[in-house]
């Protein structure tokens, strides 16, 4: 209420429809938001009594509330004093211990090569819990996580990002939790805009090592057609670019990205200050006002410190993914990357590394120079060329984007020996190549010989056996878990599984 004082102070007298709309729009607490739509008058009366009590005012009945910035501030202060007085003295220690326990469930930092990941697996494996743990490792789950349950009736980007409404005369923008969370990530980055010589907006901010990763989790992402409601994001993330050193206009870095919400959608709003507050900005703060002015001029881009994680189940109630989506994501077969080890249920599961936001968009010789095992990228290029020779003239053929992302993965993991380098290639096959492959016997056939038929999976298996010699028949280093124990080659096991499925059902795909 305090953050949206202008809206509430204009409604000091009880009007049921108006207060129901105010509560539905501004109350972030899910329980209170639900209650105010069906118990509007009791909620109004409760607020009235609390504010009158806190400000030593005569309660004048249940039809009006003395709402001002001063009365709200005083009510909040009194409630905080009561909370402090009646909170057990050891609660802070308990909270700290609990928080430390959460932090201890995750290991060291690992930079992602992409800002969009898919966590695919059967129900109950812990995909959503994994995202919660990642957010908690940043310091506070509530601060760094936004869970968005995807609805089956979503069919356009406005379901996720909001829309312009002209109902009631004044032009408003209906804000969603996802958009509000993006603005929150921008605030945390301390972002400011610099106009580049080519006219693009370059976003600078705090030192990258001091910025936390914000996690937007689209839960049950494929209950609705992803290509429809997520189209704007899929398009915009391809425009991301990072500028460093001499290209950064005197800054440590500049980040460029087309807006996911154009400036025109903000400029048409009648009360822009109210919209800024609804997005979580304090326009009385010079930093927030500067950020809001930048949004009004350039739109709202995808924050560089935001990771979008989609949890995915593949069954008769969900939609499949086109290669357009898969090409723009890192797909993790959750059960193979983060397995549920029943035998160690009480001893503890393997500890995932902390995943940090992507800091690069394009590979370069300068970035590869620190990669001991492939400092010029030629080994990696040769590997992907060999794989692509098998995929050539099929719907699954790879292009420059795939090569760039494999090189970025090498840069992020910086492998020190041949086994580690091939482990990066192995995970790339699992995250980017094999998820694209699906079809029946005819679609996957690469031989016209009906006597000795050969399919694409056979050919891939043969080429990977030659390319992954250091890890094919033995274990390989683990890149995403804090574990001293090496793991078997993942792509080998997945290919065997896909081939067996093809033989059994005459159809196969990557998805569990």
CSV table of C-alpha atoms in Angstrom, one decimal:
chain,number,residue,atom,x,y,z
A,1,UNK,CA,0.0,0.0,0.0
A,2,UNK,CA,2.8,2.4,0.8
A,3,UNK,CA,4.5,1.7,-2.5
A,4,UNK,CA,1.3,2.6,-4.3
A,5,UNK,CA,0.1,5.4,-2.0
A,6,UNK,CA,-1.4,7.4,-4.8
A,7,UNK,CA,-3.8,4.6,-5.7
A,8,UNK,CA,-4.8,3.7,-2.2
A,9,UNK,CA,-5.1,7.3,-0.8
A,10,UNK,CA,-7.6,8.0,-3.5
A,11,UNK,CA,-9.8,5.3,-2.1
A,12,UNK,CA,-10.2,6.1,1.5
A,13,UNK,CA,-13.9,5.4,1.5
A,14,UNK,CA,-15.2,1.9,1.0
A,15,UNK,CA,-16.3,0.9,-2.5
A,16,UNK,CA,-16.3,-2.8,-2.9
A,17,UNK,CA,-15.4,-3.1,-6.6
A,18,UNK,CA,-12.7,-0.5,-6.3
A,19,UNK,CA,-11.0,-2.1,-3.3
A,20,UNK,CA,-11.3,-5.5,-4.8
A,21,UNK,CA,-9.5,-4.3,-7.9
A,22,UNK,CA,-6.9,-2.5,-5.8
A,23,UNK,CA,-6.1,-5.6,-3.8
A,24,UNK,CA,-6.1,-7.9,-6.8
A,25,UNK,CA,-3.6,-5.6,-8.5
A,26,UNK,CA,-1.3,-4.5,-5.8
A,27,UNK,CA,-1.2,-7.1,-3.0
A,28,UNK,CA,1.7,-9.4,-3.8
A,29,UNK,CA,1.0,-11.9,-0.9
A,30,UNK,CA,-0.9,-14.7,-2.6
A,31,UNK,CA,-3.1,-15.4,0.4
A,32,UNK,CA,-4.1,-11.8,0.9
A,33,UNK,CA,-4.6,-11.3,-2.8
A,34,UNK,CA,-7.1,-14.2,-2.8
A,35,UNK,CA,-8.9,-13.1,0.4
A,36,UNK,CA,-9.5,-9.5,-0.8
A,37,UNK,CA,-11.4,-10.7,-3.8
A,38,UNK,CA,-14.0,-12.6,-1.7
A,39,UNK,CA,-13.8,-10.9,1.7
A,40,UNK,CA,-13.2,-7.3,0.6
A,41,UNK,CA,-15.1,-5.6,3.4
A,42,UNK,CA,-13.4,-7.5,6.3
A,43,UNK,CA,-10.0,-6.8,4.7
A,44,UNK,CA,-10.8,-3.0,4.5
A,45,UNK,CA,-12.1,-3.0,8.1
A,46,UNK,CA,-9.0,-4.7,9.4
A,47,UNK,CA,-6.7,-2.2,7.7
A,48,UNK,CA,-8.8,0.7,9.0
A,49,UNK,CA,-8.5,-0.5,12.6
A,50,UNK,CA,-4.8,-1.1,12.4
A,51,UNK,CA,-4.1,2.3,10.9
A,52,UNK,CA,-6.3,4.1,13.4
A,53,UNK,CA,-4.7,2.2,16.3
A,54,UNK,CA,-1.1,2.9,15.2
A,55,UNK,CA,-1.8,6.6,14.8
A,56,UNK,CA,-3.9,7.1,17.9
A,57,UNK,CA,-6.9,8.1,15.8
A,58,UNK,CA,-10.6,7.6,16.7
A,59,UNK,CA,-12.0,4.6,14.8
A,60,UNK,CA,-14.8,6.1,12.7
A,61,UNK,CA,-16.4,2.9,11.6
A,62,UNK,CA,-15.8,0.4,8.8
A,63,UNK,CA,-16.5,2.7,5.8
A,64,UNK,CA,-13.3,4.8,5.6
A,65,UNK,CA,-9.6,4.6,6.2
A,66,UNK,CA,-7.3,7.5,6.9
A,67,UNK,CA,-4.7,6.6,4.3
A,68,UNK,CA,-1.7,8.9,3.9
A,69,UNK,CA,2.0,8.3,3.6
A,70,UNK,CA,2.5,9.4,7.2
A,71,UNK,CA,-0.2,7.1,8.7
A,72,UNK,CA,1.0,4.1,6.7
A,73,UNK,CA,4.6,4.7,7.7
A,74,UNK,CA,3.6,4.9,11.4
A,75,UNK,CA,1.5,1.7,11.2
A,76,UNK,CA,4.4,-0.2,9.6
A,77,UNK,CA,6.8,1.1,12.3
A,78,UNK,CA,4.6,0.0,15.1
A,79,UNK,CA,4.0,-3.5,13.6
A,80,UNK,CA,7.7,-3.9,13.2
A,81,UNK,CA,8.3,-3.0,16.8
A,82,UNK,CA,5.8,-5.6,17.9
A,83,UNK,CA,7.4,-8.2,15.7
A,84,UNK,CA,10.8,-7.4,17.2
A,85,UNK,CA,9.4,-7.6,20.8
A,86,UNK,CA,7.7,-10.9,20.5
A,87,UNK,CA,10.2,-12.7,18.2
A,88,UNK,CA,12.3,-15.3,20.2
A,89,UNK,CA,15.8,-14.1,20.7
A,90,UNK,CA,17.4,-17.1,19.1
A,91,UNK,CA,15.4,-16.9,15.8
A,92,UNK,CA,18.1,-15.0,14.0
A,93,UNK,CA,20.6,-17.7,14.8
A,94,UNK,CA,18.2,-20.4,13.6
A,95,UNK,CA,17.6,-18.5,10.4
A,96,UNK,CA,21.3,-18.1,9.8
A,97,UNK,CA,21.9,-21.8,10.5
A,98,UNK,CA,19.1,-22.7,8.1
A,99,UNK,CA,20.4,-20.4,5.4
A,100,UNK,CA,23.9,-21.8,5.8
A,101,UNK,CA,22.5,-25.3,5.4
A,102,UNK,CA,21.0,-24.3,2.1
A,103,UNK,CA,24.2,-22.7,1.0
A,104,UNK,CA,26.1,-25.8,1.9
A,105,UNK,CA,24.0,-27.9,-0.5
A,106,UNK,CA,25.6,-26.1,-3.4
A,107,UNK,CA,29.2,-25.9,-4.4
A,108,UNK,CA,31.5,-23.6,-6.3
A,109,UNK,CA,30.4,-21.1,-9.0
A,110,UNK,CA,30.1,-22.2,-12.7
A,111,UNK,CA,29.3,-19.6,-15.3
A,112,UNK,CA,26.5,-20.6,-17.8
A,113,UNK,CA,27.1,-20.1,-21.5
A,114,UNK,CA,23.4,-19.3,-22.1
A,115,UNK,CA,20.8,-17.4,-20.1
A,116,UNK,CA,18.0,-19.9,-20.8
A,117,UNK,CA,17.9,-23.5,-19.6
A,118,UNK,CA,15.5,-26.4,-19.8
A,119,UNK,CA,15.3,-29.0,-17.0
A,120,UNK,CA,13.7,-32.0,-18.5
A,121,UNK,CA,12.7,-35.2,-16.7
A,122,UNK,CA,10.0,-37.3,-15.1
A,123,UNK,CA,7.9,-35.8,-12.4
A,124,UNK,CA,9.3,-35.7,-8.9
A,125,UNK,CA,13.0,-35.7,-9.7
A,126,UNK,CA,13.6,-32.3,-8.1
A,127,UNK,CA,13.7,-29.9,-11.0
A,128,UNK,CA,11.9,-27.0,-9.3
A,129,UNK,CA,13.8,-27.7,-6.1
A,130,UNK,CA,17.0,-27.4,-8.0
A,131,UNK,CA,16.1,-23.9,-9.1
A,132,UNK,CA,15.0,-23.0,-5.6
A,133,UNK,CA,18.4,-24.1,-4.3
A,134,UNK,CA,20.2,-22.1,-6.9
A,135,UNK,CA,18.3,-19.0,-5.9
A,136,UNK,CA,18.9,-19.7,-2.2
A,137,UNK,CA,22.6,-20.0,-2.9
A,138,UNK,CA,22.6,-16.3,-3.9
A,139,UNK,CA,21.7,-15.4,-0.3
A,140,UNK,CA,17.9,-15.5,-0.1
A,141,UNK,CA,15.4,-17.6,-2.2
A,142,UNK,CA,12.6,-15.1,-1.9
A,143,UNK,CA,14.8,-12.3,-3.2
A,144,UNK,CA,16.4,-14.1,-6.1
A,145,UNK,CA,13.6,-16.4,-7.3
A,146,UNK,CA,10.3,-15.8,-9.1
A,147,UNK,CA,8.2,-18.9,-9.7
A,148,UNK,CA,5.7,-18.5,-12.6
A,149,UNK,CA,3.3,-21.5,-13.0
A,150,UNK,CA,2.6,-21.7,-16.7
A,151,UNK,CA,-1.1,-22.0,-17.6
A,152,UNK,CA,-2.4,-24.3,-20.5
A,153,UNK,CA,-4.3,-21.3,-22.0
A,154,UNK,CA,-1.3,-19.1,-22.6
A,155,UNK,CA,-0.9,-18.4,-26.3
A,156,UNK,CA,0.8,-15.0,-26.6
A,157,UNK,CA,3.6,-13.0,-24.9
A,158,UNK,CA,1.2,-10.8,-23.0
A,159,UNK,CA,0.4,-13.7,-20.8
A,160,UNK,CA,3.9,-13.6,-19.5
A,161,UNK,CA,5.0,-10.0,-19.9
A,162,UNK,CA,1.8,-8.0,-19.5
A,163,UNK,CA,-0.2,-5.8,-21.9
A,164,UNK,CA,-1.7,-2.3,-22.5
A,165,UNK,CA,-5.3,-1.8,-21.4
A,166,UNK,CA,-7.5,1.1,-22.2
A,167,UNK,CA,-10.5,-0.1,-20.2
A,168,UNK,CA,-11.9,2.7,-18.1
A,169,UNK,CA,-10.6,5.6,-20.2
A,170,UNK,CA,-7.0,5.9,-18.9
A,171,UNK,CA,-4.4,3.9,-20.7
A,172,UNK,CA,-2.7,1.5,-18.3
A,173,UNK,CA,-0.1,-1.3,-18.5
A,174,UNK,CA,-1.1,-4.5,-16.7
A,175,UNK,CA,2.1,-5.7,-15.0
A,176,UNK,CA,2.9,-9.4,-14.5
A,177,UNK,CA,5.2,-10.9,-11.8
A,178,UNK,CA,7.7,-11.9,-14.5
A,179,UNK,CA,8.1,-8.3,-15.8
A,180,UNK,CA,8.3,-7.0,-12.2
A,181,UNK,CA,11.1,-9.5,-11.5
A,182,UNK,CA,13.0,-8.4,-14.6
A,183,UNK,CA,12.9,-4.8,-13.4
A,184,UNK,CA,14.1,-6.1,-9.9
A,185,UNK,CA,17.1,-7.7,-11.5
A,186,UNK,CA,17.9,-4.5,-13.4
A,187,UNK,CA,17.8,-2.5,-10.1
A,188,UNK,CA,20.2,-4.9,-8.5
A,189,UNK,CA,22.6,-4.6,-11.3
A,190,UNK,CA,22.9,-0.8,-10.7
A,191,UNK,CA,22.2,-0.3,-14.4
A,192,UNK,CA,22.8,2.9,-16.3
A,193,UNK,CA,22.6,3.5,-20.1
A,194,UNK,CA,25.3,4.8,-22.4
A,195,UNK,CA,24.4,5.5,-26.1
A,196,UNK,CA,26.8,3.9,-28.4
A,197,UNK,CA,28.1,5.5,-31.7
A,198,UNK,CA,25.8,3.2,-33.7
A,199,UNK,CA,22.8,4.4,-31.7
A,200,UNK,CA,22.3,1.3,-29.6
A,201,UNK,CA,21.8,1.4,-25.9
A,202,UNK,CA,24.7,0.0,-23.9
A,203,UNK,CA,23.9,-1.0,-20.3
A,204,UNK,CA,26.7,-0.7,-17.7
A,205,UNK,CA,26.4,-1.5,-14.0
A,206,UNK,CA,28.2,-2.7,-10.9
A,207,UNK,CA,31.3,-5.0,-11.2
A,208,UNK,CA,30.0,-8.3,-12.5
A,209,UNK,CA,31.5,-10.3,-9.6
A,210,UNK,CA,29.3,-8.3,-7.2
A,211,UNK,CA,26.0,-8.9,-9.0
A,212,UNK,CA,23.8,-11.8,-8.0
A,213,UNK,CA,22.0,-14.1,-10.4
A,214,UNK,CA,18.2,-13.8,-10.5
A,215,UNK,CA,16.2,-17.0,-11.4
A,216,UNK,CA,12.9,-16.8,-13.3
A,217,UNK,CA,11.4,-20.3,-13.2
A,218,UNK,CA,8.7,-21.1,-15.7
A,219,UNK,CA,7.2,-24.2,-13.9
A,220,UNK,CA,5.7,-26.8,-16.2
A,221,UNK,CA,6.9,-24.7,-19.1
A,222,UNK,CA,5.4,-26.8,-21.9
A,223,UNK,CA,1.9,-27.0,-20.6
A,224,UNK,CA,1.3,-24.2,-23.2
A,225,UNK,CA,2.9,-23.8,-26.6
A,226,UNK,CA,6.3,-22.3,-25.8
A,227,UNK,CA,6.8,-20.9,-29.3
A,228,UNK,CA,3.7,-18.8,-28.8
A,229,UNK,CA,3.8,-17.2,-25.4
A,230,UNK,CA,7.6,-17.1,-25.2
A,231,UNK,CA,8.2,-15.8,-28.7
A,232,UNK,CA,9.4,-12.3,-27.7
A,233,UNK,CA,12.0,-13.7,-25.3
A,234,UNK,CA,13.3,-16.3,-27.9
A,235,UNK,CA,13.8,-13.5,-30.4
A,236,UNK,CA,15.3,-11.0,-28.1
A,237,UNK,CA,18.0,-13.2,-26.5
A,238,UNK,CA,19.6,-13.6,-29.9
A,239,UNK,CA,20.3,-9.8,-29.9
A,240,UNK,CA,22.5,-10.0,-26.7
A,241,UNK,CA,26.1,-8.8,-27.0
A,242,UNK,CA,28.8,-7.9,-24.6
A,243,UNK,CA,31.4,-5.2,-25.1
A,244,UNK,CA,34.6,-5.2,-23.1
A,245,UNK,CA,37.9,-3.2,-22.9
A,246,UNK,CA,38.3,-0.6,-25.7
A,247,UNK,CA,34.8,-1.2,-27.1
A,248,UNK,CA,33.1,-0.4,-23.7
A,249,UNK,CA,33.2,3.4,-24.0
A,250,UNK,CA,35.4,3.7,-20.9
A,251,UNK,CA,33.3,1.2,-18.8
A,252,UNK,CA,34.4,-2.2,-17.5
A,253,UNK,CA,31.7,-3.7,-19.7
A,254,UNK,CA,28.6,-2.8,-21.7
A,255,UNK,CA,25.7,-5.1,-22.4
A,256,UNK,CA,23.4,-4.6,-25.4
A,257,UNK,CA,20.0,-6.3,-25.9
A,258,UNK,CA,16.9,-5.4,-27.8
A,259,UNK,CA,13.9,-4.6,-25.5
A,260,UNK,CA,11.6,-7.4,-24.6
A,261,UNK,CA,9.1,-4.7,-23.8
A,262,UNK,CA,9.4,-1.8,-26.2
A,263,UNK,CA,9.4,1.8,-25.0
A,264,UNK,CA,6.2,2.5,-26.9
A,265,UNK,CA,4.3,0.2,-24.5
A,266,UNK,CA,5.4,2.3,-21.6
A,267,UNK,CA,5.1,5.7,-23.2
A,268,UNK,CA,1.4,5.4,-24.0
A,269,UNK,CA,0.5,4.9,-20.3
A,270,UNK,CA,-1.4,7.8,-18.8
A,271,UNK,CA,0.1,7.7,-15.3
A,272,UNK,CA,3.8,6.7,-15.9
A,273,UNK,CA,4.8,7.3,-12.3
A,274,UNK,CA,2.2,4.9,-11.1
A,275,UNK,CA,3.4,2.3,-13.6
A,276,UNK,CA,7.0,2.8,-12.3
A,277,UNK,CA,5.9,2.1,-8.8
A,278,UNK,CA,3.9,-0.9,-9.8
A,279,UNK,CA,7.1,-2.2,-11.4
A,280,UNK,CA,8.8,-1.9,-8.1
A,281,UNK,CA,10.7,1.4,-8.7
A,282,UNK,CA,11.0,4.2,-6.2
A,283,UNK,CA,10.8,7.3,-8.3
A,284,UNK,CA,11.9,9.4,-5.4
A,285,UNK,CA,15.3,7.6,-5.7
A,286,UNK,CA,17.6,9.2,-8.2
A,287,UNK,CA,19.0,5.8,-9.3
A,288,UNK,CA,15.5,4.4,-9.8
A,289,UNK,CA,14.3,7.5,-11.6
A,290,UNK,CA,17.4,7.3,-13.9
A,291,UNK,CA,16.6,3.6,-14.6
A,292,UNK,CA,12.9,4.5,-15.3
A,293,UNK,CA,13.9,7.3,-17.7
A,294,UNK,CA,16.1,4.8,-19.6
A,295,UNK,CA,13.2,2.3,-19.8
A,296,UNK,CA,11.0,5.0,-21.2
A,297,UNK,CA,13.5,5.9,-23.8
A,298,UNK,CA,14.9,2.4,-24.8
A,299,UNK,CA,12.3,-0.1,-23.4
A,300,UNK,CA,13.1,-2.9,-21.0
A,301,UNK,CA,15.7,-5.4,-22.2
A,302,UNK,CA,16.3,-8.9,-20.8
A,303,UNK,CA,18.6,-8.3,-17.8
A,304,UNK,CA,22.0,-9.8,-18.1
A,305,UNK,CA,21.9,-11.2,-14.6
A,306,UNK,CA,18.6,-13.1,-15.2
A,307,UNK,CA,18.5,-16.9,-15.9
A,308,UNK,CA,15.3,-18.3,-17.2
A,309,UNK,CA,14.8,-21.9,-16.2
A,310,UNK,CA,11.9,-23.9,-17.6
A,311,UNK,CA,10.9,-27.2,-15.9
A,312,UNK,CA,9.7,-29.7,-18.5
A,313,UNK,CA,7.7,-32.9,-18.4
A,314,UNK,CA,7.0,-34.8,-21.6
A,315,UNK,CA,3.7,-36.6,-21.6
A,316,UNK,CA,0.3,-36.6,-23.3
A,317,UNK,CA,-0.7,-33.3,-21.5
A,318,UNK,CA,2.2,-31.2,-22.7
A,319,UNK,CA,3.6,-29.7,-25.9
A,320,UNK,CA,6.8,-30.6,-27.7
A,321,UNK,CA,9.6,-28.2,-28.4
A,322,UNK,CA,10.6,-27.0,-31.9
A,323,UNK,CA,14.2,-26.8,-32.8
A,324,UNK,CA,13.8,-23.0,-32.6
A,325,UNK,CA,13.4,-23.3,-28.8
A,326,UNK,CA,16.0,-26.0,-28.3
A,327,UNK,CA,18.6,-24.0,-30.3
A,328,UNK,CA,18.2,-21.1,-27.9
A,329,UNK,CA,18.4,-23.1,-24.7
A,330,UNK,CA,20.7,-25.4,-22.7
A,331,UNK,CA,18.7,-28.6,-22.3
A,332,UNK,CA,19.5,-30.8,-19.3
A,333,UNK,CA,18.2,-34.3,-19.1
A,334,UNK,CA,17.8,-33.9,-15.3
A,335,UNK,CA,18.0,-37.5,-14.4
A,336,UNK,CA,21.3,-37.9,-16.1
A,337,UNK,CA,23.0,-34.6,-15.1
A,338,UNK,CA,21.6,-34.5,-11.5
A,339,UNK,CA,20.6,-38.1,-10.8
A,340,UNK,CA,18.4,-39.2,-7.8
A,341,UNK,CA,20.7,-41.7,-6.0
A,342,UNK,CA,18.4,-43.8,-3.9
A,343,UNK,CA,21.4,-45.6,-2.3
A,344,UNK,CA,22.7,-42.4,-0.8
A,345,UNK,CA,19.3,-41.0,0.3
A,346,UNK,CA,20.4,-40.5,3.9
A,347,UNK,CA,24.1,-39.9,3.2
A,348,UNK,CA,23.3,-37.0,0.9
A,349,UNK,CA,23.0,-36.4,-2.8
A,350,UNK,CA,25.8,-35.1,-5.0
A,351,UNK,CA,26.2,-31.4,-4.6
A,352,UNK,CA,25.4,-29.2,-7.7
A,353,UNK,CA,27.6,-26.3,-8.5
A,354,UNK,CA,26.2,-22.7,-8.3
A,355,UNK,CA,25.3,-21.6,-11.8
A,356,UNK,CA,26.0,-18.0,-12.5
A,357,UNK,CA,24.6,-15.8,-15.3
A,358,UNK,CA,26.2,-15.8,-18.7
A,359,UNK,CA,28.8,-13.1,-19.2
A,360,UNK,CA,29.6,-13.6,-22.9
A,361,UNK,CA,27.5,-13.8,-26.1
A,362,UNK,CA,30.2,-14.4,-28.7
A,363,UNK,CA,33.4,-16.5,-28.6
A,364,UNK,CA,36.7,-14.9,-29.6
A,365,UNK,CA,40.4,-15.8,-29.8
A,366,UNK,CA,41.0,-13.5,-26.8
A,367,UNK,CA,38.5,-15.4,-24.6
A,368,UNK,CA,39.9,-18.8,-25.7
A,369,UNK,CA,43.5,-17.8,-24.9
A,370,UNK,CA,43.2,-18.9,-21.3
A,371,UNK,CA,41.8,-22.3,-22.1
A,372,UNK,CA,44.9,-24.5,-21.7
A,373,UNK,CA,43.7,-27.5,-23.6
A,374,UNK,CA,42.3,-25.6,-26.6
A,375,UNK,CA,43.7,-22.1,-26.6
A,376,UNK,CA,42.9,-21.5,-30.3
A,377,UNK,CA,39.6,-23.4,-30.4
A,378,UNK,CA,40.8,-25.6,-33.3
A,379,UNK,CA,40.2,-28.9,-31.6
A,380,UNK,CA,36.6,-27.9,-30.7
A,381,UNK,CA,36.0,-26.7,-34.3
A,382,UNK,CA,37.3,-30.0,-35.7
A,383,UNK,CA,35.1,-32.0,-33.3
A,384,UNK,CA,31.9,-30.2,-34.2
A,385,UNK,CA,32.7,-30.3,-37.9
A,386,UNK,CA,33.0,-34.1,-37.7
A,387,UNK,CA,29.6,-34.3,-35.9
A,388,UNK,CA,28.0,-31.9,-38.4
A,389,UNK,CA,29.3,-34.0,-41.3
A,390,UNK,CA,27.0,-36.8,-40.1
A,391,UNK,CA,24.1,-34.4,-39.7
A,392,UNK,CA,24.5,-32.7,-43.1
A,393,UNK,CA,21.5,-32.5,-45.3
A,394,UNK,CA,19.2,-33.6,-42.5
A,395,UNK,CA,16.8,-31.5,-40.5
A,396,UNK,CA,19.3,-31.7,-37.6
A,397,UNK,CA,22.2,-30.0,-39.3
A,398,UNK,CA,24.1,-27.5,-37.1
A,399,UNK,CA,25.1,-23.9,-38.0
A,400,UNK,CA,27.3,-21.1,-36.6
A,401,UNK,CA,25.1,-20.6,-33.5
A,402,UNK,CA,25.9,-24.1,-32.4
A,403,UNK,CA,29.7,-23.6,-32.9
A,404,UNK,CA,29.7,-20.3,-31.1
A,405,UNK,CA,27.9,-21.9,-28.1
A,406,UNK,CA,30.2,-24.8,-27.9
A,407,UNK,CA,33.2,-22.5,-27.9
A,408,UNK,CA,31.5,-20.4,-25.2
A,409,UNK,CA,31.1,-23.6,-23.2
A,410,UNK,CA,34.8,-24.3,-23.5
A,411,UNK,CA,35.5,-20.7,-22.4
A,412,UNK,CA,33.3,-21.1,-19.4
A,413,UNK,CA,34.7,-24.4,-18.2
A,414,UNK,CA,38.3,-23.7,-19.3
A,415,UNK,CA,39.3,-27.4,-19.4
A,416,UNK,CA,42.9,-28.1,-18.3
A,417,UNK,CA,43.4,-31.5,-20.1
A,418,UNK,CA,42.0,-33.6,-22.9
A,419,UNK,CA,39.5,-35.5,-20.7
A,420,UNK,CA,38.0,-32.3,-19.4
A,421,UNK,CA,37.8,-30.8,-22.9
A,422,UNK,CA,36.0,-33.9,-24.2
A,423,UNK,CA,33.7,-33.8,-21.1
A,424,UNK,CA,32.7,-30.3,-22.4
A,425,UNK,CA,32.0,-31.7,-25.8
A,426,UNK,CA,30.1,-34.6,-24.3
A,427,UNK,CA,27.8,-32.3,-22.3
A,428,UNK,CA,27.3,-30.1,-25.4
A,429,UNK,CA,26.0,-33.2,-27.3
A,430,UNK,CA,23.6,-33.8,-24.4
A,431,UNK,CA,22.4,-30.2,-24.1
A,432,UNK,CA,22.4,-29.0,-27.7
A,433,UNK,CA,22.7,-31.7,-30.3
A,434,UNK,CA,20.8,-34.8,-29.2
A,435,UNK,CA,17.7,-32.9,-28.0
A,436,UNK,CA,17.2,-31.8,-31.7
A,437,UNK,CA,17.0,-35.4,-33.0
A,438,UNK,CA,13.7,-37.2,-33.2
A,439,UNK,CA,11.8,-39.3,-35.7
A,440,UNK,CA,10.9,-42.7,-37.0
A,441,UNK,CA,12.9,-45.2,-39.0
A,442,UNK,CA,12.4,-43.5,-42.3
A,443,UNK,CA,13.3,-40.0,-41.0
A,444,UNK,CA,16.5,-41.2,-39.3
A,445,UNK,CA,17.7,-43.5,-42.1
A,446,UNK,CA,20.9,-42.5,-43.8
A,447,UNK,CA,21.2,-45.5,-46.0
A,448,UNK,CA,19.2,-46.8,-48.9
A,449,UNK,CA,20.4,-50.3,-48.4
A,450,UNK,CA,17.4,-52.2,-47.1
A,451,UNK,CA,19.6,-55.2,-46.3
A,452,UNK,CA,22.1,-53.4,-44.2
A,453,UNK,CA,20.1,-50.4,-43.0
A,454,UNK,CA,22.0,-47.7,-41.1
A,455,UNK,CA,20.5,-44.8,-39.2
A,456,UNK,CA,21.7,-41.4,-38.0
A,457,UNK,CA,22.2,-42.6,-34.4
A,458,UNK,CA,24.5,-45.4,-35.6
A,459,UNK,CA,26.6,-42.9,-37.5
A,460,UNK,CA,26.7,-40.5,-34.6
A,461,UNK,CA,27.8,-43.3,-32.3
A,462,UNK,CA,30.6,-44.2,-34.7
A,463,UNK,CA,31.9,-40.6,-35.0
A,464,UNK,CA,31.7,-39.9,-31.3
A,465,UNK,CA,33.7,-43.1,-30.5
A,466,UNK,CA,36.5,-41.7,-32.6
A,467,UNK,CA,36.2,-38.1,-31.3
A,468,UNK,CA,35.8,-38.9,-27.6
A,469,UNK,CA,38.6,-41.4,-27.3
A,470,UNK,CA,39.7,-40.2,-23.8
A,471,UNK,CA,36.3,-40.7,-22.2
A,472,UNK,CA,34.3,-43.1,-24.4
A,473,UNK,CA,35.3,-46.3,-22.7
A,474,UNK,CA,36.1,-44.9,-19.3
A,475,UNK,CA,34.8,-42.3,-16.9
A,476,UNK,CA,35.1,-38.6,-17.5
A,477,UNK,CA,35.3,-35.5,-15.2
A,478,UNK,CA,32.1,-34.2,-13.8
A,479,UNK,CA,31.6,-30.5,-14.7
A,480,UNK,CA,28.3,-29.5,-12.9
A,481,UNK,CA,28.5,-31.5,-9.6
A,482,UNK,CA,30.9,-31.1,-6.7
A,483,UNK,CA,32.1,-34.7,-6.9
A,484,UNK,CA,35.5,-36.4,-6.8
A,485,UNK,CA,33.9,-39.3,-8.7
A,486,UNK,CA,34.1,-39.3,-12.5
A,487,UNK,CA,31.0,-40.3,-14.4
A,488,UNK,CA,30.5,-42.3,-17.6
A,489,UNK,CA,30.2,-40.7,-21.0
A,490,UNK,CA,26.7,-39.2,-21.0
A,491,UNK,CA,26.2,-39.0,-24.8
A,492,UNK,CA,27.2,-42.6,-25.2
A,493,UNK,CA,24.6,-43.8,-22.7
A,494,UNK,CA,21.9,-41.5,-24.2
A,495,UNK,CA,22.6,-42.7,-27.8
A,496,UNK,CA,22.2,-46.3,-26.7
A,497,UNK,CA,18.9,-45.5,-25.0
A,498,UNK,CA,17.6,-43.6,-28.1
A,499,UNK,CA,18.7,-46.5,-30.4
A,500,UNK,CA,17.0,-49.1,-28.2
A,501,UNK,CA,13.8,-47.0,-28.2
A,502,UNK,CA,13.9,-46.7,-32.0
A,503,UNK,CA,14.3,-50.4,-32.4
A,504,UNK,CA,11.5,-51.1,-29.9
A,505,UNK,CA,9.0,-48.5,-31.0
A,506,UNK,CA,10.2,-47.5,-34.6
A,507,UNK,CA,10.3,-44.0,-33.2
A,508,UNK,CA,12.7,-42.2,-30.8
A,509,UNK,CA,13.5,-38.8,-29.3
A,510,UNK,CA,15.8,-37.3,-26.7
A,511,UNK,CA,13.0,-36.7,-24.1
A,512,UNK,CA,12.5,-39.0,-21.2
